[in-house]
mmCIF file of C-alpha atoms in Angstrom:
data_model
loop_
_atom_site.group_PDB
_atom_site.id
_atom_site.type_symbol
_atom_site.label_atom_id
_atom_site.label_comp_id
_atom_site.label_asym_id
_atom_site.label_seq_id
_atom_site.Cartn_x
_atom_site.Cartn_y
_atom_site.Cartn_z
ATOM 1 C CA MET A 21 18.883 -19.762 38.401
ATOM 2 C CA THR A 22 15.567 -18.280 37.292
ATOM 3 C CA SER A 23 12.511 -20.429 36.588
ATOM 4 C CA ILE A 24 9.601 -19.026 34.590
ATOM 5 C CA PHE A 25 6.079 -20.439 34.813
ATOM 6 C CA HIS A 26 4.054 -18.309 32.400
ATOM 7 C CA SER A 27 1.630 -21.061 31.397
ATOM 8 C CA GLY A 28 0.568 -21.682 34.980
ATOM 9 C CA LEU A 29 0.224 -17.966 35.612
ATOM 10 C CA SER A 30 -1.985 -17.583 32.539
ATOM 11 C CA LYS A 31 -4.174 -20.491 33.658
ATOM 12 C CA ASP A 32 -4.580 -19.036 37.148
ATOM 13 C CA PHE A 33 -5.524 -15.606 35.836
ATOM 14 C CA SER A 34 -8.042 -17.230 33.508
ATOM 15 C CA SER A 35 -9.711 -18.834 36.522
ATOM 16 C CA ILE A 36 -9.782 -15.433 38.247
ATOM 17 C CA LEU A 37 -11.667 -14.029 35.260
ATOM 18 C CA ASN A 38 -14.144 -16.898 35.168
ATOM 19 C CA ASP A 39 -14.680 -17.778 38.832
ATOM 20 C CA ALA A 40 -13.545 -15.012 41.191
ATOM 21 C CA ASP A 41 -16.162 -13.329 43.369
ATOM 22 C CA ASP A 42 -14.025 -10.365 44.461
ATOM 23 C CA TYR A 43 -14.388 -8.308 41.264
ATOM 24 C CA ASN A 44 -14.974 -4.575 41.673
ATOM 25 C CA VAL A 45 -15.752 -3.456 38.102
ATOM 26 C CA ILE A 46 -18.829 -4.082 35.967
ATOM 27 C CA ILE A 47 -18.277 -3.236 32.313
ATOM 28 C CA GLN A 48 -21.374 -2.839 30.152
ATOM 29 C CA VAL A 49 -20.760 -3.203 26.422
ATOM 30 C CA ASP A 50 -22.882 -2.911 23.274
ATOM 31 C CA LYS A 51 -26.286 -1.213 23.266
ATOM 32 C CA ASN A 52 -30.062 -1.673 23.100
ATOM 33 C CA ASN A 53 -31.046 -5.336 23.386
ATOM 34 C CA ASN A 54 -27.453 -6.525 22.970
ATOM 35 C CA ILE A 55 -26.069 -5.020 26.197
ATOM 36 C CA LYS A 56 -23.899 -7.476 28.114
ATOM 37 C CA GLU A 57 -22.080 -7.117 31.431
ATOM 38 C CA PHE A 58 -18.541 -8.291 32.157
ATOM 39 C CA ARG A 59 -17.026 -8.508 35.637
ATOM 40 C CA ALA A 60 -13.398 -7.585 36.158
ATOM 41 C CA HIS A 61 -10.792 -6.368 38.643
ATOM 42 C CA SER A 62 -9.642 -2.760 38.414
ATOM 43 C CA VAL A 63 -6.101 -3.607 39.520
ATOM 44 C CA ILE A 64 -5.676 -6.014 36.566
ATOM 45 C CA LEU A 65 -7.320 -3.684 34.041
ATOM 46 C CA ARG A 66 -5.135 -0.750 35.080
ATOM 47 C CA ALA A 67 -1.954 -2.844 35.066
ATOM 48 C CA ARG A 68 -2.602 -4.252 31.596
ATOM 49 C CA SER A 69 -4.020 -1.252 29.719
ATOM 50 C CA ARG A 70 -2.968 2.405 29.600
ATOM 51 C CA TYR A 71 -6.522 3.226 28.615
ATOM 52 C CA PHE A 72 -8.026 1.639 31.724
ATOM 53 C CA LYS A 73 -5.282 3.087 33.915
ATOM 54 C CA SER A 74 -6.580 6.516 32.977
ATOM 55 C CA ALA A 75 -10.279 5.700 32.613
ATOM 56 C CA LEU A 76 -10.501 4.022 36.026
ATOM 57 C CA SER A 77 -8.791 6.842 37.885
ATOM 58 C CA SER A 78 -10.796 8.192 40.804
ATOM 59 C CA GLU A 79 -11.857 11.415 39.082
ATOM 60 C CA TRP A 80 -13.566 9.613 36.182
ATOM 61 C CA ILE A 81 -15.210 6.539 37.656
ATOM 62 C CA THR A 82 -18.879 6.059 38.503
ATOM 63 C CA LYS A 83 -19.631 3.870 41.523
ATOM 64 C CA LYS A 84 -22.786 2.094 42.599
ATOM 65 C CA ASN A 85 -22.825 0.019 45.798
ATOM 66 C CA ASN A 86 -19.009 0.242 45.905
ATOM 67 C CA MET A 87 -18.882 -1.257 42.401
ATOM 68 C CA ILE A 88 -17.271 0.643 39.516
ATOM 69 C CA ILE A 89 -19.725 0.873 36.611
ATOM 70 C CA PHE A 90 -18.083 1.356 33.225
ATOM 71 C CA ASN A 91 -19.885 1.680 29.876
ATOM 72 C CA LYS A 92 -18.467 0.942 26.400
ATOM 73 C CA PRO A 93 -21.521 0.930 24.092
ATOM 74 C CA ASN A 94 -19.384 1.172 20.934
ATOM 75 C CA ILE A 95 -17.706 -2.227 21.508
ATOM 76 C CA ASN A 96 -19.745 -5.399 21.006
ATOM 77 C CA SER A 97 -19.702 -8.310 23.436
ATOM 78 C CA THR A 98 -17.856 -10.716 21.125
ATOM 79 C CA VAL A 99 -14.976 -8.303 20.709
ATOM 80 C CA PHE A 100 -14.809 -7.318 24.368
ATOM 81 C CA ASP A 101 -14.745 -10.958 25.433
ATOM 82 C CA ILE A 102 -11.618 -11.453 23.293
ATOM 83 C CA ILE A 103 -10.019 -8.338 24.760
ATOM 84 C CA LEU A 104 -10.816 -9.194 28.379
ATOM 85 C CA ARG A 105 -9.396 -12.706 28.005
ATOM 86 C CA TYR A 106 -6.255 -11.234 26.466
ATOM 87 C CA ILE A 107 -5.929 -8.746 29.358
ATOM 88 C CA TYR A 108 -6.195 -11.524 31.948
ATOM 89 C CA THR A 109 -4.246 -14.320 30.249
ATOM 90 C CA GLY A 110 -1.979 -12.697 27.662
ATOM 91 C CA GLU A 111 -3.443 -15.075 25.070
ATOM 92 C CA LEU A 112 -5.138 -14.162 21.794
ATOM 93 C CA ASP A 113 -7.128 -16.829 19.943
ATOM 94 C CA LEU A 114 -8.446 -15.522 16.600
ATOM 95 C CA GLU A 115 -9.319 -18.765 14.836
ATOM 96 C CA LYS A 116 -13.073 -18.991 15.417
ATOM 97 C CA TYR A 117 -13.940 -15.390 14.535
ATOM 98 C CA LEU A 118 -15.227 -13.808 11.327
ATOM 99 C CA GLY A 119 -13.390 -11.117 9.406
ATOM 100 C CA LYS A 120 -15.964 -8.570 10.602
ATOM 101 C CA ASP A 121 -15.246 -9.465 14.241
ATOM 102 C CA LEU A 122 -11.507 -9.120 13.739
ATOM 103 C CA LEU A 123 -11.858 -5.730 12.091
ATOM 104 C CA GLU A 124 -13.959 -4.554 15.043
ATOM 105 C CA LEU A 125 -11.349 -6.063 17.364
ATOM 106 C CA LEU A 126 -8.692 -3.975 15.656
ATOM 107 C CA ILE A 127 -10.795 -0.820 16.097
ATOM 108 C CA ALA A 128 -11.370 -1.609 19.784
ATOM 109 C CA SER A 129 -7.676 -2.389 20.323
ATOM 110 C CA ASP A 130 -6.824 0.991 18.864
ATOM 111 C CA GLU A 131 -9.297 2.739 21.178
ATOM 112 C CA LEU A 132 -8.145 0.824 24.265
ATOM 113 C CA LEU A 133 -4.460 1.417 23.405
ATOM 114 C CA LEU A 134 -3.641 -2.297 23.202
ATOM 115 C CA GLU A 135 -0.745 -1.851 20.780
ATOM 116 C CA GLU A 136 0.458 -5.422 21.260
ATOM 117 C CA LEU A 137 -2.601 -6.696 19.386
ATOM 118 C CA PHE A 138 -2.195 -4.640 16.200
ATOM 119 C CA GLU A 139 0.414 -6.863 14.568
ATOM 120 C CA PRO A 140 -1.180 -10.313 15.112
ATOM 121 C CA ILE A 141 -4.665 -9.104 14.112
ATOM 122 C CA GLN A 142 -3.362 -7.573 10.880
ATOM 123 C CA GLU A 143 -1.352 -10.658 9.989
ATOM 124 C CA TYR A 144 -4.270 -12.995 10.700
ATOM 125 C CA LEU A 145 -6.681 -10.930 8.608
ATOM 126 C CA LEU A 146 -4.287 -10.883 5.656
ATOM 127 C CA LYS A 147 -3.537 -14.586 5.918
ATOM 128 C CA ASN A 148 -7.016 -15.976 6.586
ATOM 129 C CA HIS A 149 -9.660 -13.432 5.552
ATOM 130 C CA ILE A 150 -8.570 -12.045 2.174
ATOM 131 C CA THR A 151 -11.853 -13.095 0.533
ATOM 132 C CA TRP A 152 -13.899 -11.252 3.154
ATOM 133 C CA ILE A 153 -11.689 -8.159 2.789
ATOM 134 C CA GLN A 154 -12.151 -8.165 -0.988
ATOM 135 C CA GLU A 155 -15.924 -8.612 -0.702
ATOM 136 C CA ASN A 156 -16.162 -5.705 1.763
ATOM 137 C CA PHE A 157 -13.294 -3.649 0.412
ATOM 138 C CA ASN A 158 -14.781 -0.143 0.534
ATOM 139 C CA LEU A 159 -15.936 -0.567 4.140
ATOM 140 C CA PHE A 160 -12.626 -2.155 5.112
ATOM 141 C CA PHE A 161 -10.609 0.542 3.352
ATOM 142 C CA HIS A 162 -12.335 3.476 5.027
ATOM 143 C CA ILE A 163 -12.118 1.935 8.502
ATOM 144 C CA VAL A 164 -8.462 0.990 8.157
ATOM 145 C CA PHE A 165 -7.485 4.507 7.127
ATOM 146 C CA LYS A 166 -9.326 6.033 10.083
ATOM 147 C CA LEU A 167 -6.877 4.208 12.331
ATOM 148 C CA SER A 168 -3.369 5.539 12.768
ATOM 149 C CA ASP A 169 -0.710 4.746 10.159
ATOM 150 C CA TYR A 170 1.492 3.180 12.811
ATOM 151 C CA ASP A 171 -1.233 0.914 14.186
ATOM 152 C CA CYS A 172 -2.511 -0.277 10.833
ATOM 153 C CA ASP A 173 0.427 -0.008 8.453
ATOM 154 C CA LYS A 174 0.171 -3.534 6.997
ATOM 155 C CA LEU A 175 -3.546 -3.325 6.232
ATOM 156 C CA GLN A 176 -3.180 0.174 4.803
ATOM 157 C CA LYS A 177 -0.357 -1.028 2.573
ATOM 158 C CA PHE A 178 -2.480 -3.974 1.412
ATOM 159 C CA CYS A 179 -5.389 -1.656 0.582
ATOM 160 C CA LEU A 180 -3.216 0.740 -1.411
ATOM 161 C CA GLU A 181 -1.595 -2.096 -3.353
ATOM 162 C CA SER A 182 -4.995 -3.658 -4.081
ATOM 163 C CA ILE A 183 -6.313 -0.381 -5.464
ATOM 164 C CA CYS A 184 -3.178 0.132 -7.551
ATOM 165 C CA GLU A 185 -3.607 -3.287 -9.177
ATOM 166 C CA ASN A 186 -7.199 -2.553 -10.195
ATOM 167 C CA PRO A 187 -7.963 1.136 -9.568
ATOM 168 C CA LYS A 188 -11.009 1.778 -11.769
ATOM 169 C CA PRO A 189 -13.698 0.242 -9.502
ATOM 170 C CA PHE A 190 -12.492 2.341 -6.588
ATOM 171 C CA PHE A 191 -11.782 5.555 -8.513
ATOM 172 C CA THR A 192 -15.226 5.492 -10.121
ATOM 173 C CA SER A 193 -17.131 4.645 -6.925
ATOM 174 C CA LYS A 194 -19.166 7.164 -4.934
ATOM 175 C CA ASP A 195 -16.864 6.578 -1.973
ATOM 176 C CA PHE A 196 -13.947 8.026 -3.923
ATOM 177 C CA LEU A 197 -15.476 11.513 -3.914
ATOM 178 C CA SER A 198 -15.439 11.581 -0.104
ATOM 179 C CA LEU A 199 -11.920 10.160 0.190
ATOM 180 C CA ASP A 200 -9.720 11.884 2.751
ATOM 181 C CA LYS A 201 -7.111 14.078 1.079
ATOM 182 C CA SER A 202 -4.193 12.432 2.898
ATOM 183 C CA VAL A 203 -5.219 9.005 1.557
ATOM 184 C CA LEU A 204 -5.709 10.375 -1.954
ATOM 185 C CA TYR A 205 -2.235 11.870 -1.795
ATOM 186 C CA ARG A 206 -0.759 8.499 -0.825
ATOM 187 C CA LEU A 207 -2.494 6.900 -3.803
ATOM 188 C CA LEU A 208 -1.473 9.496 -6.387
ATOM 189 C CA GLU A 209 2.169 9.529 -5.343
ATOM 190 C CA ARG A 210 2.531 5.806 -6.045
ATOM 191 C CA ASP A 211 4.326 4.730 -9.199
ATOM 192 C CA ASP A 212 2.411 1.435 -9.488
ATOM 193 C CA LEU A 213 -1.077 2.901 -9.966
ATOM 194 C CA GLN A 214 -2.411 0.917 -12.948
ATOM 195 C CA ILE A 215 -4.613 3.463 -14.678
ATOM 196 C CA ASP A 216 -4.175 5.878 -17.565
ATOM 197 C CA GLU A 217 -2.874 9.254 -16.408
ATOM 198 C CA SER A 218 -5.692 11.151 -18.119
ATOM 199 C CA GLU A 219 -8.222 9.061 -16.162
ATOM 200 C CA ILE A 220 -6.402 9.905 -12.949
ATOM 201 C CA TRP A 221 -6.762 13.569 -13.899
ATOM 202 C CA ASP A 222 -10.496 13.140 -14.569
ATOM 203 C CA CYS A 223 -11.032 11.523 -11.168
ATOM 204 C CA LEU A 224 -8.925 14.139 -9.401
ATOM 205 C CA ILE A 225 -10.993 16.937 -10.948
ATOM 206 C CA LYS A 226 -14.253 15.247 -9.871
ATOM 207 C CA TRP A 227 -12.897 14.752 -6.354
ATOM 208 C CA GLY A 228 -11.712 18.367 -6.206
ATOM 209 C CA ILE A 229 -15.064 19.741 -7.340
ATOM 210 C CA GLU A 230 -16.882 17.653 -4.732
ATOM 211 C CA GLN A 231 -14.466 18.754 -2.002
ATOM 212 C CA THR A 232 -14.577 22.478 -2.828
ATOM 213 C CA PRO A 233 -17.193 24.602 -1.018
ATOM 214 C CA GLY A 234 -19.486 26.319 -3.512
ATOM 215 C CA LEU A 235 -18.906 23.713 -6.229
ATOM 216 C CA GLY A 236 -20.035 20.084 -6.291
ATOM 217 C CA SER A 237 -23.752 19.487 -6.623
ATOM 218 C CA GLU A 238 -24.375 23.202 -6.029
ATOM 219 C CA ASN A 239 -22.309 24.358 -8.994
ATOM 220 C CA TYR A 240 -21.071 21.511 -11.190
ATOM 221 C CA ASP A 241 -21.366 23.226 -14.595
ATOM 222 C CA ARG A 242 -17.934 24.644 -15.452
ATOM 223 C CA ASN A 243 -19.509 27.039 -17.968
ATOM 224 C CA GLU A 244 -21.112 28.838 -15.032
ATOM 225 C CA TRP A 245 -17.889 29.214 -13.043
ATOM 226 C CA ASN A 246 -16.222 32.541 -12.339
ATOM 227 C CA ASN A 247 -12.624 33.329 -11.353
ATOM 228 C CA GLU A 248 -13.414 32.757 -7.687
ATOM 229 C CA ASP A 249 -14.650 29.240 -8.446
ATOM 230 C CA TYR A 250 -11.424 28.366 -10.290
ATOM 231 C CA GLU A 251 -9.385 29.876 -7.468
ATOM 232 C CA ALA A 252 -11.280 27.788 -4.920
ATOM 233 C CA LEU A 253 -10.688 24.610 -6.957
ATOM 234 C CA ASN A 254 -7.030 25.562 -7.298
ATOM 235 C CA ASN A 255 -6.720 25.800 -3.507
ATOM 236 C CA THR A 256 -8.236 22.334 -3.138
ATOM 237 C CA LEU A 257 -6.100 20.618 -5.782
ATOM 238 C CA ASN A 258 -2.831 22.511 -5.435
ATOM 239 C CA PRO A 259 -1.051 19.799 -3.360
ATOM 240 C CA PHE A 260 -1.954 17.125 -5.933
ATOM 241 C CA ILE A 261 -0.901 18.844 -9.175
ATOM 242 C CA PRO A 262 2.808 17.890 -8.796
ATOM 243 C CA LEU A 263 1.780 14.219 -8.526
ATOM 244 C CA ILE A 264 0.258 14.105 -12.019
ATOM 245 C CA ARG A 265 2.538 12.699 -14.746
ATOM 246 C CA PHE A 266 1.413 15.225 -17.371
ATOM 247 C CA MET A 267 4.008 13.961 -19.863
ATOM 248 C CA GLU A 268 2.197 10.616 -19.949
ATOM 249 C CA ILE A 269 -1.025 12.181 -21.233
ATOM 250 C CA VAL A 270 -1.413 12.030 -25.018
ATOM 251 C CA PRO A 271 -1.794 15.404 -26.846
ATOM 252 C CA ASN A 272 -5.494 14.935 -27.671
ATOM 253 C CA ASN A 273 -6.350 14.281 -24.043
ATOM 254 C CA PHE A 274 -4.187 17.201 -22.983
ATOM 255 C CA ASN A 275 -6.137 19.583 -25.191
ATOM 256 C CA TYR A 276 -9.491 18.111 -24.235
ATOM 257 C CA LYS A 277 -8.992 17.427 -20.523
ATOM 258 C CA ILE A 278 -6.094 19.505 -19.182
ATOM 259 C CA ARG A 279 -6.248 22.788 -21.099
ATOM 260 C CA PRO A 280 -9.771 23.694 -19.839
ATOM 261 C CA TYR A 281 -8.345 23.660 -16.303
ATOM 262 C CA LYS A 282 -5.282 25.738 -17.131
ATOM 263 C CA ASP A 283 -6.160 28.205 -14.365
ATOM 264 C CA ILE A 284 -5.689 25.644 -11.594
ATOM 265 C CA ILE A 285 -2.192 24.618 -12.753
ATOM 266 C CA PRO A 286 0.764 26.792 -11.657
ATOM 267 C CA ASN A 287 1.800 28.974 -14.602
ATOM 268 C CA LYS A 288 5.420 27.737 -14.771
ATOM 269 C CA ILE A 289 4.361 24.106 -14.739
ATOM 270 C CA TYR A 290 1.734 24.691 -17.425
ATOM 271 C CA LYS A 291 4.263 26.412 -19.719
ATOM 272 C CA GLU A 292 6.681 23.508 -19.304
ATOM 273 C CA ILE A 293 3.922 21.038 -20.159
ATOM 274 C CA GLU A 294 3.021 23.055 -23.267
ATOM 275 C CA GLU A 295 6.667 23.154 -24.321
ATOM 276 C CA PHE A 296 6.842 19.382 -24.006
ATOM 277 C CA TYR A 297 3.770 18.889 -26.206
ATOM 278 C CA ASN A 298 4.873 21.477 -28.771
ATOM 279 C CA LYS A 299 8.523 20.397 -29.060
ATOM 280 C CA GLY A 300 8.389 16.810 -27.862
ATOM 281 C CA THR A 301 11.303 17.397 -25.478
ATOM 282 C CA PHE A 302 11.639 18.265 -21.812
ATOM 283 C CA PRO A 303 12.620 21.834 -20.888
ATOM 284 C CA LYS A 304 16.298 22.135 -19.920
ATOM 285 C CA ILE A 305 15.286 23.739 -16.649
ATOM 286 C CA THR A 306 12.069 22.414 -15.148
ATOM 287 C CA THR A 307 10.032 22.949 -12.014
ATOM 288 C CA LEU A 308 8.180 19.706 -12.655
ATOM 289 C CA PRO A 309 9.111 16.975 -10.165
ATOM 290 C CA ALA A 310 11.113 14.179 -11.779
ATOM 291 C CA LEU A 311 8.379 11.570 -11.535
ATOM 292 C CA PRO A 312 8.678 8.392 -13.602
ATOM 293 C CA PRO A 313 5.785 6.907 -15.551
ATOM 294 C CA ARG A 314 3.608 4.672 -13.445
ATOM 295 C CA THR A 315 5.033 1.185 -13.846
ATOM 296 C CA GLY A 316 3.201 -2.073 -14.280
ATOM 297 C CA LYS A 317 3.200 -4.575 -11.467
ATOM 298 C CA ILE A 318 5.874 -7.234 -11.797
ATOM 299 C CA ASP A 319 4.839 -10.816 -11.018
ATOM 300 C CA SER A 320 7.887 -11.705 -8.965
ATOM 301 C CA LYS A 321 8.487 -13.534 -5.708
ATOM 302 C CA ILE A 322 12.037 -12.163 -5.635
ATOM 303 C CA ILE A 323 11.880 -8.362 -5.821
ATOM 304 C CA LYS A 324 9.492 -5.624 -4.737
ATOM 305 C CA GLN A 325 8.278 -2.555 -6.591
ATOM 306 C CA ASN A 326 10.936 -0.274 -5.092
ATOM 307 C CA LEU A 327 13.665 -2.306 -6.831
ATOM 308 C CA VAL A 328 11.709 -2.402 -10.097
ATOM 309 C CA LYS A 329 11.936 1.393 -10.277
ATOM 310 C CA ILE A 330 15.712 1.247 -9.862
ATOM 311 C CA ILE A 331 16.077 -1.380 -12.605
ATOM 312 C CA LEU A 332 13.925 0.693 -14.977
ATOM 313 C CA LYS A 333 16.176 3.687 -14.401
ATOM 314 C CA TRP A 334 19.147 1.523 -15.329
ATOM 315 C CA ILE A 335 17.383 0.335 -18.482
ATOM 316 C CA ASN A 336 16.672 3.905 -19.567
ATOM 317 C CA LYS A 337 20.060 5.238 -18.392
ATOM 318 C CA GLU A 338 18.257 8.309 -17.069
ATOM 319 C CA ASP A 339 16.840 9.627 -13.831
ATOM 320 C CA TYR A 340 13.861 11.088 -15.679
ATOM 321 C CA TRP A 341 12.273 8.431 -17.841
ATOM 322 C CA THR A 342 9.467 8.510 -20.314
ATOM 323 C CA SER A 343 9.276 4.860 -21.316
ATOM 324 C CA ARG A 344 6.434 2.662 -20.064
ATOM 325 C CA TYR A 345 7.096 -1.024 -19.473
ATOM 326 C CA LYS A 346 4.848 -4.033 -19.018
ATOM 327 C CA PHE A 347 6.296 -7.134 -17.401
ATOM 328 C CA ASP A 348 5.137 -10.584 -18.536
ATOM 329 C CA LEU A 349 6.295 -13.616 -16.583
ATOM 330 C CA ILE A 350 7.647 -16.235 -19.007
ATOM 331 C CA TYR A 351 9.745 -18.468 -16.745
ATOM 332 C CA ARG A 352 9.694 -19.248 -13.016
ATOM 333 C CA GLY A 353 12.080 -21.857 -11.677
ATOM 334 C CA SER A 354 9.740 -23.068 -8.930
ATOM 335 C CA ILE A 355 7.090 -23.860 -11.572
ATOM 336 C CA ASP A 356 8.996 -24.580 -14.792
ATOM 337 C CA GLY A 357 11.993 -26.327 -13.254
ATOM 338 C CA ILE A 358 15.491 -25.027 -12.623
ATOM 339 C CA CYS A 359 17.440 -26.470 -15.531
ATOM 340 C CA THR A 360 19.108 -25.199 -18.703
ATOM 341 C CA GLU A 361 16.719 -26.994 -21.052
ATOM 342 C CA SER A 362 13.610 -25.558 -19.405
ATOM 343 C CA PHE A 363 15.102 -22.062 -19.441
ATOM 344 C CA LYS A 364 15.891 -22.381 -23.161
ATOM 345 C CA ASN A 365 12.428 -23.657 -24.038
ATOM 346 C CA LYS A 366 10.658 -20.833 -22.212
ATOM 347 C CA CYS A 367 12.961 -17.927 -23.012
ATOM 348 C CA LYS A 368 14.219 -18.599 -26.529
ATOM 349 C CA GLY A 369 12.879 -16.097 -29.033
ATOM 350 C CA GLN A 370 11.789 -13.558 -26.429
ATOM 351 C CA ILE A 371 12.416 -9.823 -26.847
ATOM 352 C CA GLU A 372 13.807 -7.544 -24.125
ATOM 353 C CA SER A 373 14.236 -9.758 -21.072
ATOM 354 C CA LEU A 374 14.922 -9.405 -17.365
ATOM 355 C CA VAL A 375 16.301 -12.323 -15.340
ATOM 356 C CA LEU A 376 16.084 -12.397 -11.530
ATOM 357 C CA ILE A 377 17.817 -14.936 -9.291
ATOM 358 C CA LYS A 378 17.683 -15.265 -5.506
ATOM 359 C CA VAL A 379 20.469 -17.194 -3.800
ATOM 360 C CA LYS A 380 19.194 -20.103 -1.704
ATOM 361 C CA GLN A 381 19.281 -19.574 2.079
ATOM 362 C CA THR A 382 20.325 -15.930 1.650
ATOM 363 C CA ASN A 383 18.572 -12.659 0.848
ATOM 364 C CA ARG A 384 20.925 -11.733 -1.998
ATOM 365 C CA ILE A 385 19.448 -11.067 -5.423
ATOM 366 C CA PHE A 386 21.279 -11.233 -8.747
ATOM 367 C CA GLY A 387 19.922 -10.363 -12.147
ATOM 368 C CA GLY A 388 20.564 -9.308 -15.691
ATOM 369 C CA TYR A 389 18.887 -7.342 -18.453
ATOM 370 C CA SER A 390 19.185 -8.105 -22.171
ATOM 371 C CA SER A 391 17.888 -5.549 -24.645
ATOM 372 C CA ILE A 392 18.087 -8.179 -27.402
ATOM 373 C CA GLY A 393 16.367 -10.855 -25.348
ATOM 374 C CA PHE A 394 17.404 -14.472 -25.706
ATOM 375 C CA ASN A 395 16.931 -14.867 -29.437
ATOM 376 C CA SER A 396 20.413 -16.321 -29.619
ATOM 377 C CA ILE A 397 19.941 -19.096 -27.071
ATOM 378 C CA GLY A 398 20.855 -22.544 -28.348
ATOM 379 C CA ASP A 399 22.357 -23.171 -31.787
ATOM 380 C CA ASN A 400 22.614 -19.465 -32.539
ATOM 381 C CA LEU A 401 24.298 -18.511 -29.265
ATOM 382 C CA LEU A 402 27.620 -18.045 -31.014
ATOM 383 C CA SER A 403 28.366 -16.526 -34.371
ATOM 384 C CA ILE A 404 31.447 -17.576 -36.303
ATOM 385 C CA TYR A 405 33.781 -14.893 -37.624
ATOM 386 C CA ASN A 406 37.055 -15.834 -39.377
ATOM 387 C CA GLY A 407 37.048 -19.227 -37.703
ATOM 388 C CA SER A 408 36.659 -17.806 -34.195
ATOM 389 C CA GLN A 409 33.636 -17.734 -31.917
ATOM 390 C CA ARG A 410 31.885 -14.497 -31.009
ATOM 391 C CA PHE A 411 29.041 -13.804 -28.567
ATOM 392 C CA TYR A 412 26.169 -11.532 -29.473
ATOM 393 C CA TYR A 413 25.987 -8.507 -27.199
ATOM 394 C CA SER A 414 24.435 -5.078 -26.775
ATOM 395 C CA SER A 415 25.851 -2.033 -25.039
ATOM 396 C CA ASN A 416 22.465 -1.672 -23.330
ATOM 397 C CA ASN A 417 22.791 -4.986 -21.492
ATOM 398 C CA PHE A 418 23.860 -5.160 -17.846
ATOM 399 C CA ILE A 419 24.002 -7.374 -14.773
ATOM 400 C CA PHE A 420 23.255 -6.287 -11.216
ATOM 401 C CA SER A 421 22.884 -7.352 -7.595
ATOM 402 C CA PHE A 422 20.993 -6.321 -4.447
ATOM 403 C CA GLU A 423 21.735 -7.337 -0.872
ATOM 404 C CA ASN A 424 18.022 -8.017 -0.244
ATOM 405 C CA ASP A 425 14.565 -7.078 -1.533
ATOM 406 C CA GLU A 426 14.590 -3.820 0.465
ATOM 407 C CA ASP A 427 18.102 -2.749 -0.555
ATOM 408 C CA THR A 428 18.228 0.600 -2.350
ATOM 409 C CA GLN A 429 21.668 1.662 -1.141
ATOM 410 C CA ASN A 430 24.139 -1.182 -1.705
ATOM 411 C CA MET A 431 23.080 -2.355 -5.155
ATOM 412 C CA ARG A 432 25.660 -2.908 -7.888
ATOM 413 C CA ILE A 433 25.413 -2.691 -11.655
ATOM 414 C CA SER A 434 27.911 -3.736 -14.323
ATOM 415 C CA ARG A 435 27.419 -2.688 -17.953
ATOM 416 C CA ILE A 436 29.076 -3.992 -21.105
ATOM 417 C CA ILE A 437 32.048 -1.909 -22.197
ATOM 418 C CA VAL A 438 32.370 -1.848 -25.973
ATOM 419 C CA ASN A 439 35.622 -1.504 -27.957
ATOM 420 C CA VAL A 440 38.005 -1.541 -24.998
#
C-alpha cells in the first residue's frame, strides 16, 4: 500500500520558503528603485528548474560571504514571487493578478524553462483577461510571437484568429510594417483572413518595401526604382507570392495594383494569372498552388474552420474552387429551441442552407446541405403528381458526417443519385 501526502508536503515547503534561516541564495530581481531580494535554497531551485540547475552550477555563480548572489533584473518582484512560490509548493494561484502580470509571468516562465506553467497561464488569460488582451492587442501580439510556438501555441492561435476576424486595424497599423516574416507567412496562408485579396496585396507590397534594404523611407517612389530595386523586392516577397489568391482579385484591381509589380511575380505564375483574366478560365496545367478563396467565419459551436473548408469543397464538387461563401446563422437549437415548429419558423423560405447537428454526449457530427434551401418546408414539402407524393430534391444536395470537430480523415458524404 502506498500513501501520498502531497498537501502536507506543499505546506511544509511553503513554511521553508517563508521562515527558514538556512537559505544560501539571494536573488535580486527588478531594477532601479524597484529592486527586491528573495531568499531561497539552491538545492530546491536546482531540483525544480532546469534553468537554475545550470545557472547555479559552480562555474557560473557569484558568492559573497558564502551566500550565492543571483541577479534577474528583467523579472519584476510580483512575477518572481509567483514563480518562487510555485517552485517551493507546486501551486499556482493566478486569481489576484492583472493581465499584464500574467503576460510577464509567461515571459519569465519561458526564460526559466518552467514548461509546466505555459498551459495554465494561457488558459487563464484566455478565460479571464480577454478584454485586457483586446485593449493591448498589438503589445500582446508581438510578445506572444517572440515566445516559442510550442510554449505559446494557444495564445498565438487566438491572436491569429482575432486578426483574421477583423484584419484591417492590424494590417494598416505601423506595427504591421515591422512584422516578422514568419508571422506574416502564418497570417497569409490562412483561408479565414477576412479582407479583400487586393488589400492583402497592397499591405504585402508596403511590408515588402519597408523590409527591403535600399527601399522604404529611403526610396519609396516606384518611379525612381531600377531593376536592382525590383530584384531586391522580389527577393523579399518571393516566399509570399504563392499565398496570394490572385484569381480573387477583380480585373480592374489586377491592372491597377498587380500589373505594375509584374517583375516581382514569377513569369510562369504571371502568365497563368493573365490567361485567367483574359479567358476567364484556369489554365489546364498550372504552377499556381490550389488555394481556395478565403472563407468567411462560420458562427458555429459544432464545427471548426478546417471542416468548413471540406464542406465547401463538397458544395463546389471541386478541389480548386472559385466561389466565395458567407455564412449567416439563422437557427441554433440552444437558443431557438430544438423542435420541428421552431426549425420551420426560422428556416422556411431560406436559400442555400447548411444544417449541422452534434449528437449529445458524443463528438460525432452530422449535417446536410440543400442547394434549394428549405423553401418547401411545411405545406409545400410534397408535390402531388398523378395522385402520388413526390419530394423536391436537387442533385447538388448531400448529407455528411464527421467523427469529431478535428476529423479530416474519416468523414463521410452521401449525395443524391438521380434517375437510378
